[in-house]
């Protein structure tokens, strides 16, 4: 089955274009834009890990190594499209227009962190696994039935394919020919569970066969492959071609979250090797050098601008007061149920006891 779903590349690890049909579309301005977003998302991710270690934000979910998946797919969207992210897709959300300050507020536990920018359809990140897939299928159906030209992208990891919501979402979208792209970031591990323990199938893309929809397997560390093939799937969706399942094969360098120790369940030397061979940023740098587009002064300027933007966002985030844990109970229903009221009272009693 792997032969039927080969990993598709546009830009290989050495920085060489391997699909000539895309060559003319890979311009210097597009490449520079992608590079800036890749640097921005990686620098932000590293800053957040540092902030968490200092106790300035809560438990954080890093994505370093998966930047091409998130940047490439988000850049393929139009303004009117929907984005249904997971808790690991803040790189995609920031690329699509969510501010860095809002993103930081989310990780500080404040409700403002769930509010999308004006005019953007970015749903708050889904922490329960795979619940966003049926929701995305429903939003796509709504756009179709309203007669718009908007499409939907929904993100999920390899572990989500073991949930019923995954199959329900794909089945619903298939039956109603919904304009949605199911974008899987296969980073090989669902927390500590390797993909070989998650499923017997050799690929995730082949699961599309059960729903009679296109399935595609791409190199998730190739920002051009992600961008062009996601854009093609979205365009097919807009034109009545229905849903697509994309499996972007990638690698998470670090921990599942900042409360996780990946060295307990995998050899971290593999991550170090991949940093030198398949890294999405180094791949673009090699390509720019081959094309004669690389400018060290420009790259340093990009890094300096990104650093300044992030530091400003951190300063803005820290001007907000600490999150109020009561928000967890007060904003579930318009009128809290008796069960939630009891939970809140139990929490407040515990809090008063801790204060003594």
Short mmCIF file of C-alpha atoms in Angstrom, two decimals:
data_model
loop_
_atom_site.label_atom_id
_atom_site.label_comp_id
_atom_site.label_asym_id
_atom_site.label_seq_id
_atom_site.Cartn_x
_atom_site.Cartn_y
_atom_site.Cartn_z
CA UNK A 1 0.00 0.00 0.00
CA UNK A 2 2.97 2.35 0.57
CA UNK A 3 3.71 1.98 -3.16
CA UNK A 4 0.20 3.25 -3.93
CA UNK A 5 0.66 6.23 -1.60
CA UNK A 6 4.28 7.37 -2.06
CA UNK A 7 5.55 10.42 -0.20
CA UNK A 8 5.33 13.31 -2.67
CA UNK A 9 8.04 15.98 -2.67
CA UNK A 10 8.49 19.22 -4.54
CA UNK A 11 11.72 20.26 -2.80
CA UNK A 12 14.02 17.48 -1.64
CA UNK A 13 16.36 17.45 1.36
CA UNK A 14 19.26 18.88 -0.65
CA UNK A 15 17.20 21.90 -1.69
CA UNK A 16 16.54 20.73 -5.26
CA UNK A 17 13.18 20.99 -7.06
CA UNK A 18 12.11 17.46 -8.00
CA UNK A 19 8.74 18.30 -9.59
CA UNK A 20 9.60 20.59 -12.52
CA UNK A 21 5.96 21.48 -13.15
CA UNK A 22 6.03 23.65 -10.01
CA UNK A 23 9.32 25.36 -10.82
CA UNK A 24 7.91 28.53 -12.38
CA UNK A 25 5.47 28.99 -9.53
CA UNK A 26 8.24 28.97 -6.92
CA UNK A 27 9.24 32.60 -7.11
CA UNK A 28 11.72 34.51 -5.00
CA UNK A 29 8.97 36.58 -3.25
CA UNK A 30 6.99 33.41 -2.39
CA UNK A 31 10.11 31.71 -1.06
CA UNK A 32 11.07 34.74 1.04
CA UNK A 33 7.55 34.92 2.49
CA UNK A 34 7.62 31.26 3.40
CA UNK A 35 11.07 31.55 4.95
CA UNK A 36 9.98 34.49 7.11
CA UNK A 37 6.96 32.54 8.39
CA UNK A 38 9.09 29.47 9.09
CA UNK A 39 11.56 31.54 11.12
CA UNK A 40 8.73 33.34 12.90
CA UNK A 41 6.95 30.15 13.94
CA UNK A 42 10.12 28.36 15.07
CA UNK A 43 11.42 31.34 17.06
CA UNK A 44 8.02 31.78 18.71
CA UNK A 45 7.88 28.10 19.62
CA UNK A 46 11.30 28.18 21.26
CA UNK A 47 10.38 31.35 23.14
CA UNK A 48 7.23 29.71 24.50
CA UNK A 49 9.18 26.71 25.79
CA UNK A 50 11.50 29.16 27.57
CA UNK A 51 8.55 31.11 29.00
CA UNK A 52 6.98 27.92 30.33
CA UNK A 53 10.23 26.86 32.00
CA UNK A 54 10.31 30.24 33.72
CA UNK A 55 6.72 29.86 34.94
CA UNK A 56 5.45 32.78 32.82
CA UNK A 57 2.92 30.66 30.88
CA UNK A 58 1.28 27.32 31.59
CA UNK A 59 1.97 23.89 30.13
CA UNK A 60 2.91 24.39 26.49
CA UNK A 61 2.66 22.18 23.39
CA UNK A 62 5.72 22.58 21.11
CA UNK A 63 5.72 21.91 17.38
CA UNK A 64 9.36 22.43 16.36
CA UNK A 65 10.06 20.32 13.28
CA UNK A 66 6.50 20.62 11.96
CA UNK A 67 6.70 24.24 10.78
CA UNK A 68 6.44 23.41 7.07
CA UNK A 69 3.16 21.55 7.65
CA UNK A 70 1.61 24.52 9.39
CA UNK A 71 3.04 27.40 7.37
CA UNK A 72 2.53 25.79 3.96
CA UNK A 73 -1.05 24.72 4.62
CA UNK A 74 -2.10 28.02 6.23
CA UNK A 75 -0.68 30.08 3.36
CA UNK A 76 -2.86 28.05 0.98
CA UNK A 77 -6.06 29.36 2.60
CA UNK A 78 -8.19 32.32 1.54
CA UNK A 79 -9.54 34.92 3.94
CA UNK A 80 -13.06 33.45 4.00
CA UNK A 81 -11.93 29.91 4.74
CA UNK A 82 -12.28 28.08 8.05
CA UNK A 83 -9.46 26.69 10.19
CA UNK A 84 -10.06 23.99 12.79
CA UNK A 85 -6.76 23.56 14.69
CA UNK A 86 -5.55 21.26 17.43
CA UNK A 87 -3.59 22.35 20.48
CA UNK A 88 -0.35 22.00 18.45
CA UNK A 89 -1.31 24.20 15.51
CA UNK A 90 -0.60 27.70 16.78
CA UNK A 91 1.99 28.05 13.99
CA UNK A 92 -0.80 27.62 11.44
CA UNK A 93 -3.08 30.00 13.32
CA UNK A 94 -0.41 32.72 13.49
CA UNK A 95 0.36 32.29 9.79
CA UNK A 96 -3.37 32.66 9.03
CA UNK A 97 -3.62 35.91 10.99
CA UNK A 98 -3.91 35.18 14.70
CA UNK A 99 -1.71 37.60 16.63
CA UNK A 100 1.24 36.47 18.71
CA UNK A 101 -0.21 38.21 21.75
CA UNK A 102 -3.49 36.31 21.45
CA UNK A 103 -1.57 33.08 21.07
CA UNK A 104 0.42 33.77 24.23
CA UNK A 105 -2.75 34.67 26.13
CA UNK A 106 -4.14 31.24 25.23
CA UNK A 107 -1.12 29.58 26.84
CA UNK A 108 -1.51 31.88 29.83
CA UNK A 109 -5.00 30.51 30.34
CA UNK A 110 -6.92 33.66 29.47
CA UNK A 111 -10.18 33.48 27.51
CA UNK A 112 -8.98 36.23 25.16
CA UNK A 113 -6.64 33.62 23.71
CA UNK A 114 -9.60 31.86 22.09
CA UNK A 115 -10.91 34.91 20.22
CA UNK A 116 -9.95 35.03 16.51
CA UNK A 117 -9.07 38.27 14.76
CA UNK A 118 -11.92 40.16 13.14
CA UNK A 119 -12.99 38.52 9.90
CA UNK A 120 -11.04 35.29 10.45
CA UNK A 121 -12.78 31.95 10.96
CA UNK A 122 -10.29 30.34 13.32
CA UNK A 123 -12.00 28.01 15.76
CA UNK A 124 -10.43 27.70 19.25
CA UNK A 125 -7.90 24.84 19.41
CA UNK A 126 -9.39 21.41 20.07
CA UNK A 127 -7.77 19.67 23.03
CA UNK A 128 -10.00 16.56 23.00
CA UNK A 129 -8.63 14.34 20.26
CA UNK A 130 -10.41 14.38 16.87
CA UNK A 131 -13.59 16.15 18.03
CA UNK A 132 -12.91 18.93 15.53
CA UNK A 133 -13.22 16.66 12.47
CA UNK A 134 -17.03 16.25 12.47
CA UNK A 135 -17.33 19.95 13.33
CA UNK A 136 -15.20 20.87 10.33
CA UNK A 137 -17.30 18.64 8.09
CA UNK A 138 -20.41 20.42 9.36
CA UNK A 139 -18.95 23.89 8.76
CA UNK A 140 -17.97 22.83 5.24
CA UNK A 141 -21.50 21.61 4.54
CA UNK A 142 -22.89 24.90 5.79
CA UNK A 143 -20.66 26.85 3.40
CA UNK A 144 -21.69 24.60 0.54
CA UNK A 145 -25.40 24.90 1.29
CA UNK A 146 -25.11 28.68 1.62
CA UNK A 147 -23.61 28.76 -1.86
CA UNK A 148 -20.28 30.32 -0.89
CA UNK A 149 -16.87 29.58 -2.34
CA UNK A 150 -15.29 29.04 1.08
CA UNK A 151 -13.45 25.89 2.10
CA UNK A 152 -12.37 24.35 5.40
CA UNK A 153 -9.12 22.89 6.68
CA UNK A 154 -8.98 20.74 9.79
CA UNK A 155 -5.78 19.56 11.47
CA UNK A 156 -5.19 16.37 13.44
CA UNK A 157 -2.39 14.03 14.45
CA UNK A 158 -1.77 10.37 13.78
CA UNK A 159 -3.32 9.38 17.12
CA UNK A 160 -6.62 10.97 16.11
CA UNK A 161 -7.14 8.27 13.48
CA UNK A 162 -7.91 5.83 16.32
CA UNK A 163 -10.90 7.92 17.40
CA UNK A 164 -14.42 7.41 16.13
CA UNK A 165 -14.68 11.14 15.36
CA UNK A 166 -12.05 10.69 12.64
CA UNK A 167 -14.16 8.15 10.78
CA UNK A 168 -17.41 10.00 11.43
CA UNK A 169 -15.95 13.24 10.11
CA UNK A 170 -14.59 11.66 6.95
CA UNK A 171 -17.77 9.67 6.32
CA UNK A 172 -20.04 12.69 6.79
CA UNK A 173 -17.86 14.86 4.54
CA UNK A 174 -17.73 12.12 1.91
CA UNK A 175 -21.49 11.51 1.85
CA UNK A 176 -22.29 15.22 1.53
CA UNK A 177 -19.30 16.07 -0.70
CA UNK A 178 -18.23 18.76 1.75
CA UNK A 179 -15.50 21.27 0.76
CA UNK A 180 -13.03 20.28 3.49
CA UNK A 181 -9.38 19.24 3.61
CA UNK A 182 -8.49 16.80 6.37
CA UNK A 183 -4.86 17.65 7.07
CA UNK A 184 -3.03 15.01 9.08
CA UNK A 185 0.37 15.81 10.58
CA UNK A 186 1.88 12.38 11.02
CA UNK A 187 4.76 13.11 13.40
CA UNK A 188 5.15 9.38 14.12
CA UNK A 189 4.09 9.49 17.78
CA UNK A 190 0.84 10.08 19.69
CA UNK A 191 2.48 11.19 22.92
CA UNK A 192 4.55 8.03 23.57
CA UNK A 193 2.66 5.65 21.29
CA UNK A 194 4.47 5.01 17.97
CA UNK A 195 2.40 4.82 14.82
CA UNK A 196 3.11 1.09 14.53
CA UNK A 197 1.06 0.60 17.70
CA UNK A 198 -1.61 3.02 16.52
CA UNK A 199 -2.63 1.22 13.33
CA UNK A 200 -1.80 -1.76 11.13
CA UNK A 201 -2.15 0.19 7.88
CA UNK A 202 1.13 1.33 6.38
CA UNK A 203 -0.15 4.83 5.67
CA UNK A 204 -2.84 7.20 6.90
CA UNK A 205 -3.58 8.41 3.36
CA UNK A 206 -4.91 4.99 2.36
CA UNK A 207 -7.78 5.39 4.84
CA UNK A 208 -9.32 7.72 2.25
CA UNK A 209 -10.19 4.64 0.16
CA UNK A 210 -12.86 3.62 2.66
CA UNK A 211 -14.70 6.89 2.02
CA UNK A 212 -14.07 7.11 -1.74
CA UNK A 213 -12.24 10.42 -1.47
CA UNK A 214 -8.77 11.44 -2.70
CA UNK A 215 -5.93 10.54 -0.36
CA UNK A 216 -2.44 11.98 -0.66
CA UNK A 217 0.82 11.42 1.20
CA UNK A 218 3.29 14.31 1.14
CA UNK A 219 6.61 15.23 2.69
CA UNK A 220 5.52 17.35 5.63
CA UNK A 221 8.96 18.93 5.91
CA UNK A 222 8.73 20.29 2.37
CA UNK A 223 6.92 23.63 2.63
CA UNK A 224 6.39 23.78 -1.15
CA UNK A 225 4.82 20.33 -1.33
CA UNK A 226 2.54 21.24 1.57
CA UNK A 227 1.58 24.58 0.06
CA UNK A 228 0.88 23.47 -3.51
CA UNK A 229 -0.89 20.22 -2.73
CA UNK A 230 -3.02 21.78 0.01
CA UNK A 231 -3.94 24.62 -2.36
CA UNK A 232 -4.93 22.09 -5.02
CA UNK A 233 -7.09 20.17 -2.54
CA UNK A 234 -8.77 23.38 -1.40
CA UNK A 235 -9.40 24.45 -4.99
CA UNK A 236 -10.90 21.06 -5.80
CA UNK A 237 -13.15 21.43 -2.75
CA UNK A 238 -14.31 24.91 -3.84
CA UNK A 239 -15.22 23.57 -7.27
CA UNK A 240 -17.45 20.78 -5.98
CA UNK A 241 -14.81 18.05 -5.83
CA UNK A 242 -15.47 17.28 -2.18
CA UNK A 243 -13.08 16.41 0.64
CA UNK A 244 -9.44 15.30 0.53
CA UNK A 245 -7.33 13.48 3.11
CA UNK A 246 -3.71 14.66 3.20
CA UNK A 247 -1.11 12.84 5.26
CA UNK A 248 1.90 15.08 5.83
CA UNK A 249 4.75 12.90 7.09
CA UNK A 250 6.85 14.90 9.52
CA UNK A 251 8.71 14.65 12.83
CA UNK A 252 8.32 16.30 16.23
CA UNK A 253 11.82 17.11 17.48
CA UNK A 254 10.96 17.56 21.12
CA UNK A 255 8.40 16.61 23.71
CA UNK A 256 4.67 16.09 23.27
CA UNK A 257 4.20 18.88 25.83
CA UNK A 258 6.48 20.62 28.31
CA UNK A 259 5.34 18.07 30.91
CA UNK A 260 6.63 15.17 28.78
CA UNK A 261 10.06 13.51 28.57
CA UNK A 262 10.48 12.05 25.05
CA UNK A 263 13.76 10.34 25.96
CA UNK A 264 11.72 7.80 27.94
CA UNK A 265 10.06 6.37 24.84
CA UNK A 266 12.24 7.18 21.81
CA UNK A 267 15.87 7.69 20.83
CA UNK A 268 16.41 11.44 20.72
CA UNK A 269 19.48 10.96 18.53
CA UNK A 270 16.99 10.48 15.69
CA UNK A 271 15.81 14.06 16.22
CA UNK A 272 19.38 15.34 16.08
CA UNK A 273 19.99 13.50 12.81
CA UNK A 274 16.79 14.89 11.31
CA UNK A 275 17.79 18.45 12.24
CA UNK A 276 20.70 18.09 9.83
CA UNK A 277 18.95 16.14 7.07
CA UNK A 278 15.20 16.78 6.78
CA UNK A 279 14.75 20.08 8.64
CA UNK A 280 12.18 22.27 6.84
CA UNK A 281 14.07 25.54 7.34
CA UNK A 282 17.49 24.25 6.29
CA UNK A 283 15.87 22.80 3.18
CA UNK A 284 14.60 26.23 2.11
CA UNK A 285 17.96 27.82 2.92
CA UNK A 286 19.73 25.27 0.70
CA UNK A 287 17.28 25.99 -2.11
CA UNK A 288 17.79 29.75 -1.83
CA UNK A 289 21.54 29.28 -1.87
CA UNK A 290 21.28 27.14 -5.02
CA UNK A 291 19.16 29.82 -6.69
CA UNK A 292 21.47 32.66 -5.69
CA UNK A 293 18.68 34.20 -3.61
CA UNK A 294 20.32 33.75 -0.21
CA UNK A 295 21.32 37.00 1.50
CA UNK A 296 22.87 36.66 4.96
CA UNK A 297 22.14 40.29 5.82
CA UNK A 298 18.48 39.87 4.88
CA UNK A 299 18.21 36.64 6.91
CA UNK A 300 19.70 38.38 9.95
CA UNK A 301 17.23 41.23 9.49
CA UNK A 302 14.32 38.77 9.34
CA UNK A 303 15.50 37.16 12.58
CA UNK A 304 15.89 40.55 14.28
CA UNK A 305 12.40 41.65 13.21
CA UNK A 306 10.88 38.39 14.39
CA UNK A 307 12.69 38.63 17.73
CA UNK A 308 11.39 42.17 18.26
CA UNK A 309 7.82 41.17 17.34
CA UNK A 310 7.89 38.28 19.80
CA UNK A 311 9.33 40.36 22.64
CA UNK A 312 6.62 42.97 22.10
CA UNK A 313 3.95 40.26 22.20
CA UNK A 314 5.40 38.85 25.44
CA UNK A 315 5.33 42.33 27.02
CA UNK A 316 1.69 42.79 25.95
CA UNK A 317 0.74 39.36 27.30
CA UNK A 318 2.33 40.05 30.67
CA UNK A 319 0.33 43.25 31.13
CA UNK A 320 -2.77 41.08 31.53
CA UNK A 321 -3.65 39.78 35.01
CA UNK A 322 -3.37 36.09 35.77
CA UNK A 323 -6.18 33.91 34.49
CA UNK A 324 -9.20 33.39 36.73
CA UNK A 325 -9.83 29.66 37.14
CA UNK A 326 -13.53 30.41 37.64
CA UNK A 327 -13.71 30.99 33.89
CA UNK A 328 -13.48 27.22 33.44
CA UNK A 329 -16.88 26.89 35.09
CA UNK A 330 -18.60 30.15 34.14
CA UNK A 331 -18.28 29.93 30.35
CA UNK A 332 -19.40 26.38 29.61
CA UNK A 333 -23.14 27.13 29.51
CA UNK A 334 -25.10 30.38 29.59
CA UNK A 335 -26.61 29.14 32.88
CA UNK A 336 -24.33 26.72 34.75
CA UNK A 337 -25.79 23.29 35.40
CA UNK A 338 -25.92 22.00 38.98
CA UNK A 339 -23.01 19.68 38.27
CA UNK A 340 -20.78 22.55 37.15
CA UNK A 341 -21.95 24.68 40.08
CA UNK A 342 -20.92 21.90 42.46
CA UNK A 343 -17.53 21.56 40.77
CA UNK A 344 -16.94 25.29 41.04
CA UNK A 345 -17.85 25.35 44.71
CA UNK A 346 -15.54 22.40 45.40
CA UNK A 347 -12.73 24.23 43.62
CA UNK A 348 -13.34 27.47 45.55
CA UNK A 349 -13.33 25.57 48.85
CA UNK A 350 -10.03 23.96 47.92
CA UNK A 351 -8.62 27.34 46.93
CA UNK A 352 -9.70 28.91 50.25
CA UNK A 353 -8.06 26.01 52.08
CA UNK A 354 -4.81 26.46 50.20
CA UNK A 355 -4.79 30.18 51.07
CA UNK A 356 -4.83 29.52 54.82
#
